[in-house]
Tab-separated table of C-alpha atoms in Angstrom:
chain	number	residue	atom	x	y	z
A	1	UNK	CA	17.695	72.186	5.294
A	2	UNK	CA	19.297	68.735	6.276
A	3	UNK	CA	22.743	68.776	8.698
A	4	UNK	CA	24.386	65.757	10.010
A	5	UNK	CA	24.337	64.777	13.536
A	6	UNK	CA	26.702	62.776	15.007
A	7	UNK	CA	26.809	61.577	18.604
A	8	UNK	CA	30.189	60.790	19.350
A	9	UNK	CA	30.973	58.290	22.456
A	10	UNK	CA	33.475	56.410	24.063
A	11	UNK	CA	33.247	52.766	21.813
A	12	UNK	CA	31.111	53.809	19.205
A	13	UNK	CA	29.307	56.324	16.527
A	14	UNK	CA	26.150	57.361	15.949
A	15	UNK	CA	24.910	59.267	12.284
A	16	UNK	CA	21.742	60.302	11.058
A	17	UNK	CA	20.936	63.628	8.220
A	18	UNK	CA	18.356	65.505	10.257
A	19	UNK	CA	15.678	67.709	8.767
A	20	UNK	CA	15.640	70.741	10.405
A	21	UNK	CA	12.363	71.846	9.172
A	22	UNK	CA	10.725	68.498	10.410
A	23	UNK	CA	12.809	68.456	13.526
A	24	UNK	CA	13.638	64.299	12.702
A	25	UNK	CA	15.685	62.367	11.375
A	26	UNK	CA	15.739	61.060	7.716
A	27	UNK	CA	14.628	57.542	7.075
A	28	UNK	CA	17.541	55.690	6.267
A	29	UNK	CA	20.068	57.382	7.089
A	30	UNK	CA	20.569	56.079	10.931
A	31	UNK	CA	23.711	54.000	11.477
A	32	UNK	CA	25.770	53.294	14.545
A	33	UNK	CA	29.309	51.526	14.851
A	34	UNK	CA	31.856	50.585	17.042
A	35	UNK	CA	35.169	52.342	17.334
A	36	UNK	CA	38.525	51.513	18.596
A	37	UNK	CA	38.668	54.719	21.187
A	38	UNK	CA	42.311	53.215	22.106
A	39	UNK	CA	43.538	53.123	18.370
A	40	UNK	CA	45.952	55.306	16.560
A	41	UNK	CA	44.692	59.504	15.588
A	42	UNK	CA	44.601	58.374	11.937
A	43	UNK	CA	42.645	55.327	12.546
A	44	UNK	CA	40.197	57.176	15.014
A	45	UNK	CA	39.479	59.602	12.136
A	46	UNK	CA	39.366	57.108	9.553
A	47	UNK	CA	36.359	55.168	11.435
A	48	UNK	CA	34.553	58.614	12.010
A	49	UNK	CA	34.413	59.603	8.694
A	50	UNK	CA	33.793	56.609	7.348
A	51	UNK	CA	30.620	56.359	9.445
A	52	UNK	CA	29.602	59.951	8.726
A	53	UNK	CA	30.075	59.692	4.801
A	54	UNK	CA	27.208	56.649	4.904
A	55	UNK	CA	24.771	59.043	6.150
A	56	UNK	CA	25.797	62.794	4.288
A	57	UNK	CA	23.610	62.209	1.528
A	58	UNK	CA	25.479	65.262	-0.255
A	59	UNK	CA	24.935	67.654	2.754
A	60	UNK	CA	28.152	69.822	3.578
A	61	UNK	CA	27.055	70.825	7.339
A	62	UNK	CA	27.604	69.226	10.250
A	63	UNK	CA	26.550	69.224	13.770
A	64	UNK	CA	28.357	66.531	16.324
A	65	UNK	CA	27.821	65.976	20.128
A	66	UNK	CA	31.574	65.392	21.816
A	67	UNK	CA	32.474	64.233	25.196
A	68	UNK	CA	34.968	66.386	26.400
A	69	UNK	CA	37.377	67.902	27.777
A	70	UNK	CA	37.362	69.414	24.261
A	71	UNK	CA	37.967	72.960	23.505
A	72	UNK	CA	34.764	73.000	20.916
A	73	UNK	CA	35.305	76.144	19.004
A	74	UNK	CA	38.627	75.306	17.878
A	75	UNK	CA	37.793	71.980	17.600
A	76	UNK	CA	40.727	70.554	19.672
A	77	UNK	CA	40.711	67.579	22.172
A	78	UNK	CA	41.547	68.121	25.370
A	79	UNK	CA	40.845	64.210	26.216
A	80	UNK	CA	43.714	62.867	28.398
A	81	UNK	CA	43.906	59.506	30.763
A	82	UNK	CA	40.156	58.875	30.426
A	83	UNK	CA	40.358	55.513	28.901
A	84	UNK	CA	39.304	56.722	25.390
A	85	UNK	CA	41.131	58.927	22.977
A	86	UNK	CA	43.998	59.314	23.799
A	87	UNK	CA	45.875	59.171	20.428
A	88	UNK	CA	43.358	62.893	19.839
A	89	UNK	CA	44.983	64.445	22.627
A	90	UNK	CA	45.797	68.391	21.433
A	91	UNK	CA	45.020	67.739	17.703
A	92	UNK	CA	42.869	69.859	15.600
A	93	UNK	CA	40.047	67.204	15.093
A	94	UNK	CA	36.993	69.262	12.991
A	95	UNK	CA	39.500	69.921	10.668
A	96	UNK	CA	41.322	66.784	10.478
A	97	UNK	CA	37.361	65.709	10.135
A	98	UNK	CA	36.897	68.147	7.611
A	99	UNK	CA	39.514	67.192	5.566
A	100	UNK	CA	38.660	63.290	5.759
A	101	UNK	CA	35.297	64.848	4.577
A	102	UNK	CA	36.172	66.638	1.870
A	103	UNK	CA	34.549	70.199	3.473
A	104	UNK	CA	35.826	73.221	5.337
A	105	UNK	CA	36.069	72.976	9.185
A	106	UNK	CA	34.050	75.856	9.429
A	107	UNK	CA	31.295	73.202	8.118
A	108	UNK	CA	31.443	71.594	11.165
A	109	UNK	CA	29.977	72.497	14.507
A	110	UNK	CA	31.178	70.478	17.573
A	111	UNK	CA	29.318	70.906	21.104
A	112	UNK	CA	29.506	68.901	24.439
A	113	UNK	CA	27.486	65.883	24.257
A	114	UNK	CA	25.199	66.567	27.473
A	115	UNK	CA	24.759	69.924	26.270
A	116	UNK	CA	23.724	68.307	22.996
A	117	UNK	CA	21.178	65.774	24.614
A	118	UNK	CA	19.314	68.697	25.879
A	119	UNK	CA	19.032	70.429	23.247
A	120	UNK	CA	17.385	68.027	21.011
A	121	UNK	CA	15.054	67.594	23.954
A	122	UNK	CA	14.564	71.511	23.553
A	123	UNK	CA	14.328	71.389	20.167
A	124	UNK	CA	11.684	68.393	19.540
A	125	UNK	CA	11.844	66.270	22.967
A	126	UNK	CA	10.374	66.542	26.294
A	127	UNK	CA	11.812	70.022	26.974
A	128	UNK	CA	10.219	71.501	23.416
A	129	UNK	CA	8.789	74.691	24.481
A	130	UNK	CA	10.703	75.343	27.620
A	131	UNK	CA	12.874	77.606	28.274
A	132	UNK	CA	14.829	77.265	31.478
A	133	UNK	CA	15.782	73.598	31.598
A	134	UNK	CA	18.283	71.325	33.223
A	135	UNK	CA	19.285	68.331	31.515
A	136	UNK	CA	21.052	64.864	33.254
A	137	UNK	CA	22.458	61.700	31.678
A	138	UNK	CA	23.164	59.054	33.928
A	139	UNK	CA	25.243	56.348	32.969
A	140	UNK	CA	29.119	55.529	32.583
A	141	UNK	CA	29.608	59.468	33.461
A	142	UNK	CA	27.200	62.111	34.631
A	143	UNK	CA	26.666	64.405	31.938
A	144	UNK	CA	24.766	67.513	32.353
A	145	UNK	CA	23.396	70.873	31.003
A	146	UNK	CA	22.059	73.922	31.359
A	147	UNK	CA	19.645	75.863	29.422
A	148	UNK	CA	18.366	79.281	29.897
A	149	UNK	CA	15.817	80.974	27.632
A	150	UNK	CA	16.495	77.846	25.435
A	151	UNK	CA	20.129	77.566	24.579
A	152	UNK	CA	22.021	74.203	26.211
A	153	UNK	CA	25.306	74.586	27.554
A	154	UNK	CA	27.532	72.465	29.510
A	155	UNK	CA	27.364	72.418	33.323
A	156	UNK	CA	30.211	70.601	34.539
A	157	UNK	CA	28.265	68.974	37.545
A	158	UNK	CA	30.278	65.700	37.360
A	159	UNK	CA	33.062	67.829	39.246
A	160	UNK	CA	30.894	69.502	42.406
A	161	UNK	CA	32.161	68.303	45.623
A	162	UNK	CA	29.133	66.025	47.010
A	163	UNK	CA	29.291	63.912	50.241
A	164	UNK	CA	32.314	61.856	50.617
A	165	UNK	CA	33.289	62.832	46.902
A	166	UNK	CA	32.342	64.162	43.774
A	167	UNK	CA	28.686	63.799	41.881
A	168	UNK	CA	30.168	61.498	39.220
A	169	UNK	CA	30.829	58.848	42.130
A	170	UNK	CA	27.568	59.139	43.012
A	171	UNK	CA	25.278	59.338	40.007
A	172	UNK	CA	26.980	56.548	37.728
A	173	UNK	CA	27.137	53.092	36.951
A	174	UNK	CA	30.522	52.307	38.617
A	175	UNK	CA	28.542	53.681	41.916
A	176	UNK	CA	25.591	51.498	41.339
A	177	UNK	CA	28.044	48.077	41.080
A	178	UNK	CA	30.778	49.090	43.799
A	179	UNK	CA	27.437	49.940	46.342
A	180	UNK	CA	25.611	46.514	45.675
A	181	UNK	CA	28.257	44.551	46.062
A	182	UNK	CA	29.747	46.061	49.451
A	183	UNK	CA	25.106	45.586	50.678
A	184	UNK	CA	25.373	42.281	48.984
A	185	UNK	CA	28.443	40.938	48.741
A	186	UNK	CA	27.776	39.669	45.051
A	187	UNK	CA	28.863	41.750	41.701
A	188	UNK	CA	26.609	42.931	38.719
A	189	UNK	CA	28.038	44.386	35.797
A	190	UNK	CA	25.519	46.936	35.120
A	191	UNK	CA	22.605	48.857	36.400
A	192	UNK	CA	20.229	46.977	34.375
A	193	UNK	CA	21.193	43.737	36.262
A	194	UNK	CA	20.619	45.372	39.952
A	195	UNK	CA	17.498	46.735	38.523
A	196	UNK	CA	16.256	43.235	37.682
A	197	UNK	CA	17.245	42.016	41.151
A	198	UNK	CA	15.465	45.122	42.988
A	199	UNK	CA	12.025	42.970	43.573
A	200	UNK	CA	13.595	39.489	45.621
A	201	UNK	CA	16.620	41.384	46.813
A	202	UNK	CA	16.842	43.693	49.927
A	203	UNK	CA	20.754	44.893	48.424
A	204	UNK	CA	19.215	45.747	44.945
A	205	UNK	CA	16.431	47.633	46.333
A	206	UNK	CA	18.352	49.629	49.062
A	207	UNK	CA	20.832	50.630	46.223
A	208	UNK	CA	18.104	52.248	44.357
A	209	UNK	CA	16.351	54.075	47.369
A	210	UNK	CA	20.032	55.720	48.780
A	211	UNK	CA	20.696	56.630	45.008
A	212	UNK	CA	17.655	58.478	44.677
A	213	UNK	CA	17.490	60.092	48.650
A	214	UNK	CA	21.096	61.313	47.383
A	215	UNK	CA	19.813	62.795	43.899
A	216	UNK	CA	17.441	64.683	45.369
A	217	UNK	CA	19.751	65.577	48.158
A	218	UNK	CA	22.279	67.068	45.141
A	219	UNK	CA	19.381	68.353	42.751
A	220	UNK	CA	18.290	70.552	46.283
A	221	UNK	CA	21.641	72.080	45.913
A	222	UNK	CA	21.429	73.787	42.041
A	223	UNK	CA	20.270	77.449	42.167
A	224	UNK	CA	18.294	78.747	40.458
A	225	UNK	CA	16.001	75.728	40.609
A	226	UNK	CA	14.848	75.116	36.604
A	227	UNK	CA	11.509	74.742	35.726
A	228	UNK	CA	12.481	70.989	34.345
A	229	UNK	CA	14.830	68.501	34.763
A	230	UNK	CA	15.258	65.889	32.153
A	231	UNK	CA	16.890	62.689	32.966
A	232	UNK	CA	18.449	60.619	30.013
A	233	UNK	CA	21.105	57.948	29.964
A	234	UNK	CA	21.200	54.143	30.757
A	235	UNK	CA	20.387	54.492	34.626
A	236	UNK	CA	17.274	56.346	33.520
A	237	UNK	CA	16.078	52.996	31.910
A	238	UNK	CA	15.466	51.785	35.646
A	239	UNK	CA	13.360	54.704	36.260
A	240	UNK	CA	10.404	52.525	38.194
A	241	UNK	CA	12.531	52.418	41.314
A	242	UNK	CA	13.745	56.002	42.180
A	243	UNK	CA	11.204	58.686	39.636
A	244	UNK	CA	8.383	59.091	42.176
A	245	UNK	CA	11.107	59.584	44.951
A	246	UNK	CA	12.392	62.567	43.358
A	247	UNK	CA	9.705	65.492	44.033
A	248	UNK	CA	11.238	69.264	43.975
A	249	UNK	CA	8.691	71.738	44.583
A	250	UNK	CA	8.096	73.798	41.191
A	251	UNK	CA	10.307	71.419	39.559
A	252	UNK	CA	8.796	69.229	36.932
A	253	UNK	CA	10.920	66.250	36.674
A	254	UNK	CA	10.586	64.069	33.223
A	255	UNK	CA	12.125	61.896	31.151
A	256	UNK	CA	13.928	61.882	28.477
A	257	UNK	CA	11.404	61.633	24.935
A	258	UNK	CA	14.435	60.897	22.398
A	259	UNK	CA	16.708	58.628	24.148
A	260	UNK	CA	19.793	58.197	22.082
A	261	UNK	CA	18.424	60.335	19.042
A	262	UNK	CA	18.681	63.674	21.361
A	263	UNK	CA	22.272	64.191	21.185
A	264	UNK	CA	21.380	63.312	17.263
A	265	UNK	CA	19.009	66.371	16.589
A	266	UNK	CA	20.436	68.886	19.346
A	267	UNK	CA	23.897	68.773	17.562
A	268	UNK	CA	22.304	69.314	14.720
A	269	UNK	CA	19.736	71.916	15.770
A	270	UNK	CA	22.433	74.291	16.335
A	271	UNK	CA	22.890	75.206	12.740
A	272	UNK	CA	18.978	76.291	12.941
């Protein structure tokens, strides 16, 4: 049986048809666009579907990985203020979907998109076989999930109070630039910049070692402790300077096997 995943972000799109049986994705049927996430409802639609309908291949189910706030089982967004779809805000999306489709909206299952990454990396990633798993992406936001005896669901960590805060401040990109620049007095635009830096500059580094000492500070904090934590996400990509740093005792920390396909196959895994 083939589904199609989608992955659903803040700029863009990503499709593939995924074979369930094989647990991958079809060649050929990968493709990833850009989308106006400040444009009209109808327009916002319009680019999904389009997008989707290159990669359906004939197949009527769907699985897609959402950002929220979204209230998944009706299929409504509950996206206000965030920068990003706005125009969705209280509309019945999977079945304006469905409709642009040309299927029923009960064709269509929609998920959170961190709960989604860690699925696929349940169902044929670096969690496969595991059964009580935590899952992180760290990047623009900080997504994260919870699985127990296998089954990914949202945690909602971005909101715990932590330190001065809340985690998101802490385990995202906007932290990364705002703390190098107030050690260094210069700006980056991403993580992947300070990352390059972390070898000739005493700022760079320092950034990475506080990020991880406060990581493991939070990570200390969950209860029950899982059996594995999976880190995904852009920050992950500079995961030379804080990965050995991070040691939890009967924790096994990895990374993520799938990168961007996870969110892919665990939105689509859930109509296995």
């Amino acid at each position: 049986m083939s589904v199609l995943g989608v992955d659903i972000g803040g700029s863009h799109i990503t499709t593939a048809l995924i074979d369930l049986q094989s647990r991958s994705l079809v060649p050929g049927t990968y493709h990833r666009e850009r989308v106006n996430g400040k444009g009209t409802a109808a327009e916002i639609i319009s680019s999904w579907s389009a997008v989707m309908q290159q990669s359906m291949q004939g197949t009527h189910k769907v699985g897609i990985a959402m950002p929220g706030p979204f209230d998944y089982a009706a299929g409504i967004s509950l996206i206000q203020g965030l920068d990003k779809y706005d125009a969705l805000y209280g509309l019945p999306v999977k079945a304006l979907l469905a409709e642009a489709l040309g299927i029923q909206p009960e064709d269509i299952i929609m998920n959170n998109d961190a709960a989604c990454f860690l699925q696929g990396e349940l169902f044929n990633g670096a969690a496969k076989g595991q059964r009580n798993v935590l899952g992180l992406t760290l990047g623009t936001g900080f997504g994260s999930a919870v699985a127990t005896e296998g089954h990914a669901e949202d945690a909602s960590f971005w909101c715990r109070p932590f330190l001065a805060s809340r985690a998101e401040d802490y385990f995202s990109t906007r932290w990364f630039i705002t703390r190098y620049e107030a050690l260094s007095g210069m700006k980056e635009e991403n993580v992947k910049n300070i990352a390059a830096l972390a070898d000739t500059s005493a700022a760079a580094a320092a950034v990475f070692r506080e990020f991880s000492a406060n990581l493991l500070m939070f990570l200390q904090t969950i209860t029950p402790q899982p059996s594995m934590i999976v880190l995904g996400g852009n920050i992950s990509h500079a995961h030379a300077l804080f990965l050995k740093s991070l040691q939890l005792e009967g924790t096994q920390i990895v990374l993520s096997e799938l990168g961007e396909k996870a969110a892919l196959l665990g939105a689509a895994s859930y109509w296995g």
